[in-house]
Structure formats: structure tokens, C-alpha cells
Coordinates of C-alpha atoms and ligand atoms in Angstrom, one line a residue:
M1 CA 4.2 -8.6 11.5
K2 CA 0.5 -7.9 10.6
S3 CA -0.2 -6.3 7.2
C4 CA -1.8 -3.0 7.4
V5 CA -5.0 -2.1 5.2
L6 CA -6.1 1.4 4.4
V7 CA -9.8 1.6 4.0
S8 CA -10.8 4.9 2.3
G9 CA -14.3 5.9 3.0
G10 CA -14.0 3.5 6.0
A11 CA -16.6 5.2 8.1
G12 CA -19.5 4.6 5.7
F13 CA -22.0 1.7 5.3
I14 CA -19.9 -0.8 3.5
G15 CA -16.5 0.6 4.6
S16 CA -17.3 0.1 8.4
H17 CA -18.4 -3.5 8.0
V18 CA -15.3 -4.3 5.9
T19 CA -13.3 -2.7 8.7
V20 CA -14.8 -5.0 11.3
E21 CA -14.0 -8.1 9.1
L22 CA -10.5 -7.1 8.4
I23 CA -9.8 -6.6 12.1
E24 CA -11.5 -9.8 13.1
A25 CA -9.2 -11.4 10.5
G26 CA -6.1 -10.2 12.0
Y27 CA -5.1 -7.2 9.7
D28 CA -4.3 -3.8 11.1
V29 CA -6.5 -1.2 9.5
I30 CA -6.4 2.5 8.9
V31 CA -9.6 4.3 8.5
A32 CA -9.6 7.7 6.4
D33 CA -12.8 9.4 5.5
N34 CA -13.8 13.1 5.0
M35 CA -17.2 12.4 6.8
S36 CA -19.2 14.2 3.9
N37 CA -21.7 11.3 3.7
C38 CA -21.9 9.8 7.3
D39 CA -21.4 10.7 10.9
S40 CA -19.2 8.9 13.5
T41 CA -22.1 6.3 14.3
C42 CA -20.6 3.5 12.3
F43 CA -17.0 4.1 13.3
E44 CA -17.9 4.1 16.9
G45 CA -19.8 0.9 16.4
V46 CA -16.8 -0.6 14.7
K47 CA -14.8 0.3 17.8
K48 CA -17.5 -1.5 20.0
I49 CA -17.7 -4.6 17.9
T50 CA -14.1 -5.3 17.7
G51 CA -13.2 -4.0 21.2
K52 CA -10.5 -1.9 19.6
D53 CA -10.4 1.7 20.8
D54 CA -7.3 2.6 19.0
I55 CA -8.2 2.0 15.3
P56 CA -6.4 4.8 13.6
F57 CA -8.8 7.2 11.9
I58 CA -7.8 10.1 9.8
K59 CA -10.3 12.7 8.7
M60 CA -9.2 13.8 5.2
D61 CA -10.4 14.4 1.7
F62 CA -8.7 12.2 -1.1
R63 CA -9.4 15.0 -3.5
D64 CA -6.5 16.7 -1.9
P65 CA -3.4 15.0 -3.4
V66 CA -1.1 16.6 -0.5
A67 CA -3.1 15.0 2.1
T68 CA -3.3 11.8 0.2
E69 CA 0.5 11.6 -0.2
L70 CA 1.1 12.5 3.2
L71 CA -1.0 9.6 4.4
F72 CA 1.0 7.1 2.4
A73 CA 4.2 8.8 3.5
T74 CA 3.5 8.5 7.2
N75 CA 1.9 5.2 7.3
K76 CA 3.2 1.7 6.3
I77 CA 0.2 0.6 4.1
D78 CA 0.3 -2.8 2.6
A79 CA -3.1 -2.7 0.7
V80 CA -5.8 -0.2 0.0
I81 CA -9.5 -0.8 -0.3
H82 CA -11.1 2.2 -2.0
F83 CA -14.7 3.2 -0.9
A84 CA -14.5 7.0 -0.8
G85 CA -16.6 8.5 -3.3
F86 CA -20.3 9.9 -3.9
K87 CA -22.9 7.1 -4.6
A88 CA -26.2 8.7 -5.1
V89 CA -27.3 7.6 -8.5
G90 CA -30.1 10.3 -8.8
E91 CA -28.0 13.1 -7.4
S92 CA -25.3 12.2 -10.0
V93 CA -27.6 12.8 -13.0
G94 CA -28.0 16.4 -11.9
E95 CA -24.4 17.0 -10.6
P96 CA -22.2 15.1 -13.1
L97 CA -19.0 17.2 -12.4
K98 CA -19.3 16.7 -8.7
Y99 CA -19.3 13.1 -9.3
Y100 CA -16.7 13.0 -11.8
K101 CA -14.3 15.3 -10.0
N102 CA -14.7 13.6 -6.8
N103 CA -14.9 10.0 -7.7
L104 CA -12.2 10.1 -10.3
D105 CA -9.8 12.5 -8.6
S106 CA -10.0 10.7 -5.3
F107 CA -9.2 7.3 -6.9
M108 CA -6.3 8.7 -8.9
N109 CA -4.9 10.4 -6.1
V110 CA -4.9 7.1 -4.0
I111 CA -3.4 5.2 -6.8
E112 CA -0.7 7.7 -7.4
S113 CA 0.2 8.1 -3.8
A114 CA 0.1 4.4 -3.1
R115 CA 2.4 3.7 -6.0
A116 CA 4.9 6.5 -4.9
R117 CA 5.0 5.1 -1.4
G118 CA 5.4 1.5 -2.3
C119 CA 1.8 0.1 -1.8
G120 CA 1.0 -1.8 -4.9
N121 CA -2.1 -3.6 -3.9
I122 CA -5.4 -1.6 -4.8
L123 CA -8.8 -3.0 -4.3
F124 CA -11.7 -1.0 -5.8
S125 CA -15.3 -1.1 -4.8
S126 CA -17.1 -1.4 -8.0
S127 CA -20.6 -2.1 -8.8
A128 CA -22.9 -4.4 -10.8
T129 CA -24.2 -1.0 -12.4
V130 CA -21.5 -1.4 -14.9
Y131 CA -23.5 -4.2 -16.7
G132 CA -26.4 -1.8 -17.3
E133 CA -29.4 -3.7 -18.5
P134 CA -27.8 -7.1 -19.2
D135 CA -29.0 -9.2 -22.3
K136 CA -28.2 -12.4 -20.6
L137 CA -28.8 -13.5 -17.0
P138 CA -27.0 -14.4 -14.7
V139 CA -24.1 -11.9 -15.3
T140 CA -20.5 -13.2 -15.4
E141 CA -17.5 -11.1 -15.2
E142 CA -17.1 -11.5 -18.9
T143 CA -20.7 -10.0 -19.5
P144 CA -20.1 -7.0 -21.4
R145 CA -20.2 -3.8 -19.5
Q146 CA -22.9 -1.3 -20.9
P147 CA -23.0 2.4 -21.3
A148 CA -23.8 3.7 -17.7
T149 CA -27.3 5.0 -17.0
S150 CA -25.9 7.6 -14.7
P151 CA -22.6 9.7 -14.0
Y152 CA -22.4 7.6 -10.8
G153 CA -22.3 4.3 -12.7
N154 CA -20.0 5.7 -15.3
T155 CA -17.4 6.8 -12.5
K156 CA -17.5 3.2 -11.4
K157 CA -16.7 2.0 -15.1
M158 CA -14.0 4.7 -15.5
C159 CA -12.5 3.7 -12.2
E160 CA -12.2 0.2 -13.3
D161 CA -10.5 1.4 -16.4
I162 CA -8.1 3.6 -14.3
L163 CA -7.1 0.7 -12.4
R164 CA -6.9 -1.8 -15.2
D165 CA -4.7 0.7 -17.2
C166 CA -2.5 1.6 -14.2
V167 CA -1.7 -2.1 -13.6
K168 CA -0.8 -2.4 -17.2
A169 CA 1.4 0.5 -17.1
Y170 CA 3.1 0.1 -13.6
P171 CA 4.4 -3.5 -12.9
E172 CA 4.5 -2.6 -9.1
I173 CA 0.6 -2.1 -9.2
K174 CA -1.9 -5.1 -8.8
G175 CA -5.6 -4.7 -8.8
I176 CA -8.9 -6.3 -7.9
A177 CA -12.3 -4.7 -8.7
L178 CA -15.2 -6.1 -6.7
R179 CA -18.5 -5.6 -8.4
Y180 CA -21.2 -5.6 -5.6
F181 CA -24.9 -6.2 -6.4
N182 CA -27.4 -5.0 -4.1
P183 CA -25.7 -4.8 -0.5
I184 CA -28.5 -5.0 2.2
G185 CA -28.8 -5.7 6.0
A186 CA -26.5 -4.7 9.0
H187 CA -24.2 -6.2 11.4
P188 CA -25.7 -8.8 13.7
S189 CA -24.6 -6.5 16.5
A190 CA -27.0 -3.8 15.3
L191 CA -24.1 -1.4 16.1
I192 CA -23.5 -0.7 12.4
G193 CA -25.6 -0.3 9.3
E194 CA -27.0 1.8 6.4
L195 CA -27.4 5.5 7.3
P196 CA -28.9 7.2 4.3
N197 CA -28.8 10.9 4.1
G198 CA -32.3 12.1 4.0
I199 CA -35.0 10.2 2.1
P200 CA -33.4 6.8 1.2
N201 CA -33.1 5.9 -2.4
N202 CA -32.4 2.3 -1.9
L203 CA -35.2 -0.2 -1.1
V204 CA -34.3 -1.7 2.1
P205 CA -33.7 1.4 4.2
F206 CA -36.9 2.9 2.9
I207 CA -38.6 -0.5 4.0
T208 CA -37.2 -0.3 7.4
Q209 CA -37.9 3.5 7.8
T210 CA -41.5 2.9 6.8
A211 CA -41.7 0.0 9.2
I212 CA -40.5 2.2 12.2
G213 CA -42.9 5.0 11.2
K214 CA -40.4 7.6 9.8
R215 CA -41.9 7.1 6.2
E216 CA -45.6 6.9 5.6
C217 CA -45.7 4.5 2.9
L218 CA -43.3 2.5 0.7
S219 CA -43.8 3.0 -2.9
V220 CA -43.2 -0.1 -5.1
F221 CA -41.8 1.4 -8.2
G222 CA -43.8 -0.7 -10.8
D223 CA -45.3 -4.0 -11.0
D224 CA -45.7 -4.3 -14.8
Y225 CA -42.2 -5.5 -15.4
P226 CA -41.6 -8.8 -17.4
T227 CA -40.8 -10.9 -14.3
P228 CA -42.7 -13.5 -12.4
D229 CA -44.5 -11.2 -10.1
G230 CA -44.1 -8.1 -12.1
T231 CA -41.7 -6.3 -9.9
C232 CA -37.8 -5.8 -10.6
Q233 CA -35.5 -8.6 -9.7
R234 CA -32.2 -7.9 -7.9
D235 CA -29.4 -9.9 -6.4
F236 CA -29.5 -8.7 -2.8
I237 CA -26.2 -9.5 -1.0
D238 CA -25.9 -9.5 2.8
I239 CA -23.6 -6.6 3.9
V240 CA -21.6 -8.9 6.2
D241 CA -21.1 -11.7 3.4
L242 CA -20.0 -8.6 1.2
A243 CA -17.6 -7.4 3.7
K244 CA -16.0 -10.9 4.0
A245 CA -15.4 -10.9 0.3
H246 CA -12.9 -8.1 0.9
V247 CA -10.9 -10.0 3.3
F248 CA -10.6 -12.9 0.8
A249 CA -9.6 -10.5 -1.8
V250 CA -7.1 -8.7 0.3
R251 CA -5.6 -12.0 1.4
R252 CA -5.3 -13.0 -2.3
M253 CA -3.3 -10.0 -3.1
L254 CA -1.1 -10.0 -0.1
D255 CA -0.4 -13.7 -0.4
G256 CA 0.5 -13.5 -4.1
E257 CA -2.3 -15.6 -5.0
M258 CA -3.5 -13.5 -7.9
R259 CA -3.6 -15.3 -11.4
K260 CA -3.7 -11.9 -13.2
D261 CA -2.5 -8.5 -12.1
Y262 CA -6.0 -7.1 -12.6
E263 CA -8.9 -9.3 -11.5
V264 CA -12.7 -8.6 -11.4
F265 CA -15.2 -10.6 -9.2
N266 CA -19.0 -10.4 -9.0
I267 CA -20.0 -10.3 -5.4
G268 CA -23.6 -11.5 -5.3
T269 CA -25.6 -14.5 -4.0
G270 CA -26.4 -15.7 -7.6
K271 CA -30.1 -15.8 -6.4
P272 CA -32.6 -13.3 -7.9
L273 CA -35.2 -11.8 -5.6
S274 CA -38.0 -9.5 -6.7
V275 CA -38.9 -6.3 -4.8
M276 CA -42.2 -7.9 -3.7
E277 CA -40.5 -11.1 -2.6
L278 CA -38.2 -8.9 -0.5
I279 CA -41.1 -6.9 1.1
K280 CA -42.7 -10.3 2.0
G281 CA -39.6 -11.6 3.3
F282 CA -39.1 -8.6 5.5
E283 CA -42.7 -8.9 6.9
K284 CA -42.1 -12.7 7.6
A285 CA -38.8 -12.2 9.1
N286 CA -39.9 -9.5 11.5
N287 CA -43.6 -10.6 12.1
L288 CA -45.0 -7.2 11.0
S289 CA -47.2 -5.8 8.1
L290 CA -45.6 -3.1 5.7
N291 CA -47.6 -0.1 4.5
Y292 CA -46.7 -0.1 0.7
K293 CA -48.5 0.8 -2.4
I294 CA -47.8 0.1 -6.2
A295 CA -46.5 3.3 -7.8
P296 CA -45.2 4.0 -11.4
R297 CA -41.8 2.8 -12.4
R298 CA -38.8 4.8 -11.5
Y299 CA -36.8 6.2 -14.4
G300 CA -33.6 4.4 -14.9
D301 CA -34.5 1.2 -13.2
I302 CA -33.6 -2.1 -14.9
T303 CA -35.9 -5.1 -15.1
A304 CA -33.4 -7.6 -13.5
I305 CA -30.0 -8.3 -12.7
W306 CA -28.2 -11.1 -10.6
A307 CA -24.7 -12.5 -10.5
D308 CA -23.0 -15.7 -11.5
P309 CA -20.8 -15.8 -8.4
T310 CA -18.8 -18.9 -9.5
L311 CA -15.7 -17.0 -10.0
A312 CA -15.5 -15.5 -6.6
N313 CA -16.8 -18.7 -5.1
N314 CA -14.0 -20.7 -6.8
E315 CA -11.0 -18.3 -7.0
L316 CA -11.7 -16.2 -3.8
G317 CA -13.0 -19.2 -1.9
W318 CA -15.8 -16.7 -0.8
K319 CA -19.5 -17.6 -0.8
A320 CA -22.6 -15.6 0.5
E321 CA -23.8 -17.5 3.3
R322 CA -26.1 -15.5 5.4
K323 CA -29.8 -16.4 5.3
L324 CA -32.2 -13.7 3.9
E325 CA -34.6 -13.9 6.9
D326 CA -31.4 -13.1 9.2
T327 CA -30.4 -10.3 6.8
L328 CA -33.7 -8.7 6.9
A329 CA -34.0 -9.1 10.8
S330 CA -30.6 -7.5 11.1
A331 CA -31.9 -4.5 8.9
W332 CA -34.8 -4.1 11.1
A333 CA -32.8 -4.5 14.4
W334 CA -30.4 -1.7 13.0
E335 CA -33.4 0.6 12.4
K336 CA -34.8 0.0 15.9
H337 CA -31.2 0.6 17.3
L338 CA -31.1 4.0 15.5
A339 CA -34.7 4.9 17.0
G340 CA -33.3 4.1 20.4
K341 CA -35.6 1.2 20.6
Ligands
WQD401 C1 -33.7 -1.8 -5.9 C2 -35.3 -2.2 -6.4 C3 -36.4 -0.2 -7.3 C4 -36.8 2.0 -3.5 C5 -28.7 1.0 -6.8 C6 -27.4 1.6 -7.6 C7 -26.3 0.4 -7.2 C8 -26.1 0.2 -5.8 C9 -27.4 -0.3 -5.3 C10 -24.4 1.7 -5.1 C11 -35.5 -1.4 -7.8 C12 -37.0 -0.8 -6.2 C13 -36.5 1.0 -4.5 C14 -38.0 2.2 -3.3 C15 -38.7 0.5 -4.9 N1 -25.6 1.5 -5.3 N2 -37.5 0.3 -5.2 N3 -39.1 1.4 -3.9 O1 -31.4 0.9 -8.1 O2 -31.0 -1.7 -8.0 O3 -29.1 -0.1 -7.3 O4 -28.3 0.8 -5.3 O5 -23.3 1.1 -5.4 O6 -25.1 0.9 -7.8 O7 -27.6 1.5 -8.9 O8 -31.1 -0.4 -5.8 O9 -32.5 -0.2 -3.8 O10 -32.5 1.6 -5.3 O11 -33.6 -0.4 -5.9 O12 -39.6 -0.2 -5.5 O13 -38.5 3.1 -2.5 O14 -36.2 -1.6 -5.5 O15 -37.4 0.2 -8.3 O16 -36.3 -2.2 -8.6 P1 -30.8 -0.4 -7.4 P2 -32.5 0.2 -5.1

């Protein structure tokens, strides 16, 4: 009997890539999404990639405890991967209540209903943002979390604490938090990828939209940071590598291989890359020249962060494998697919 995984927020950028990998790894998947931050493009792409036209999709809002309870009451769900939540860092600063209510209520409803209906395996989509501006690099899972620099980042920390405390209180609940660094790229099929709403906040979609002509010019937010080339350094993790990490984590939970009832893993490459290095890498991978200029620093940006992924490598058996040039080529192929090219 196949195990069934609920992917909440599964129609989004990361959720859709995880759905593909779960199905290809032999899991049954239910996708539930309120479609507030995406359209059906990625879910349709998932069906094409997997060749499965019958993937259960439920349009619902996890802020609704009745709808959430009904979902677990009417489906045999063995594990949940929780993505459903708002994720625009900048927007969260101006709309803290919107973020706290949505991101926290949704997650608490999921845990409560999962527990009530006998699903004890909860995997939470966390973020390296919980580390703030780390004093020491690379960051391990033991690196102290810092006060969040945005309500969005704070909801990630708070959801980790909610999961940790529920695992402590309820013996039937197990939890894994995956702390993503900077997810980039798209599926090699170019049928799913990042679909930012409006002007992209994140670097790579802004790069691809500039390259395709949707944006005039990329602004590099600061070249006076204390880094080798003056631009910020990040751990850019390929979206398919990131998605595969979820399969390893779900398998660990379902196969009873967890060492502790609550576990945290950094999901990154372990290799720092600067903004300028990424721009040059994109130009080289796609044989094009990008229109960019140096602009003032962006408020809230940290100088550098990258992962020590040893724990995920050793314990999950997962490792980032995709070459940067392939990742950047996939991001460009996706942008061209969106433009109908
Ligand atoms: C990366 C670097 C920018 C855009 C955020 C969230 C994190 C996660 C990933 C959700 C920075 C520079 C960017 C641009 C630029 N999101 N940049 N010009 O801020 O590291 O992380 O997204 O989980 O939680 O905090 O990612 O892509 O916005 O920026 O120069 O037009 O690119 O200054 O140094 P960030 P990002």
C-alpha cells in the first residue's frame, strides 16, 4: 500500500517541485492550495511531467479549521509537508497581522487536524532566515537562531517552535523542519518554475525577467559589502535538489528512521556564491549579456549566509547535485516557456 503525503500549498513554486519528486519516488500525493499566490500553471505542469492526470487537488484555505479537519477526515494521510503560507518578506513588514494570522493559524490547524485524524508525521518548510545575520559561517543546525528581521521570518521561527512544542507534548507527533537557503531554478522540463506575483523580490526571477525584456534593468543592491567582490553572498540551492530533500525527509519519517522526534536540517549546497558571481554565471550558462547596474543596498539584506549541509548529507543521505550552470539554464528555459518562446 503506497503512503499518502499531503502537500499543503502544493500548487506553488516549491510545493509543485516536491509533488513531482514524491510521485516519482512512488508516493501518493494530495495537493491542497487556496491558490492565493499562484495560478494553475504549475499544477498543470506537474500533471504533464508525471503523466498523472488524476492527482487529487483540493482548493481550500488552511485558515479554515473546519475545511482542514474535513480534509484529514476524508483522506488517509500518512504525512504532511506544509508549504501553505505567505512568503513576501517586504510585504510582511507592512502587514504583520496578515502574516501572523495566516502563517501561524494555517500551520496550527494542520497539526491539530493531522493529530486528531492519526497523521503524526509533520514536515515544515522552514528557512535559513531564522539564522538572521550569523556571526560564524557556514551555519549548522546548532547555530543560534537570531531575532527575525521581518514578520515573515518570525513566522518561520514561530512555526518551528510550534512544531517542536507539539512534538514534545503529543507523543504521536513527529516533526522535521527543513531550513531552505535560497531556492533557485526550475524543473528541467521547463513546465514548472517560479511564478512571482508582480515585480519579483528575489534575485533569479528578476534576472530572468530582465533577460527576457520584461524588466528594464537589474539593480544589484550594493557592491560595498565586506565580501570578495563586494556583493552579498548566499547559498543558492537548486529547486529540484531542494525538492528531493523532502522525499528523503518523508522517507525518514515514514520508515521510522528519525533519531529524535523533532529534527532540523539545513538544505543548502554549502557553497557561497555572490550576487555578481550568479549574474556572471547566468550570462555564461545562457550565452547572453544581462543589463544590470549597481544600486544602493536593500534594507534588511544580510552580508552573507551559507549552509553547512553535513547533517542532511549524513543523516538524510541527501546532497545537492545539480550543477549551477544547469540550474541557471533551467531558470532561463522556464522564463522563455512563460513567454511562449
Ligand atoms: C538575494 C541577494 C539581494 C534582488 C529571501 C528570503 C528567504 C527566502 C529567499 C523564502 C540579496 C540581491 C536581489 C534584486 C539584488 N525566501 N538582489 N537585486 O533576500 O537572500 O532571501 O528569499 O523563504 O527567506 O529572506 O533572497 O533573492 O531576495 O536576494 O541585488 O533585484 O540578491 O540584495 O543580496 P534573500 P533574494
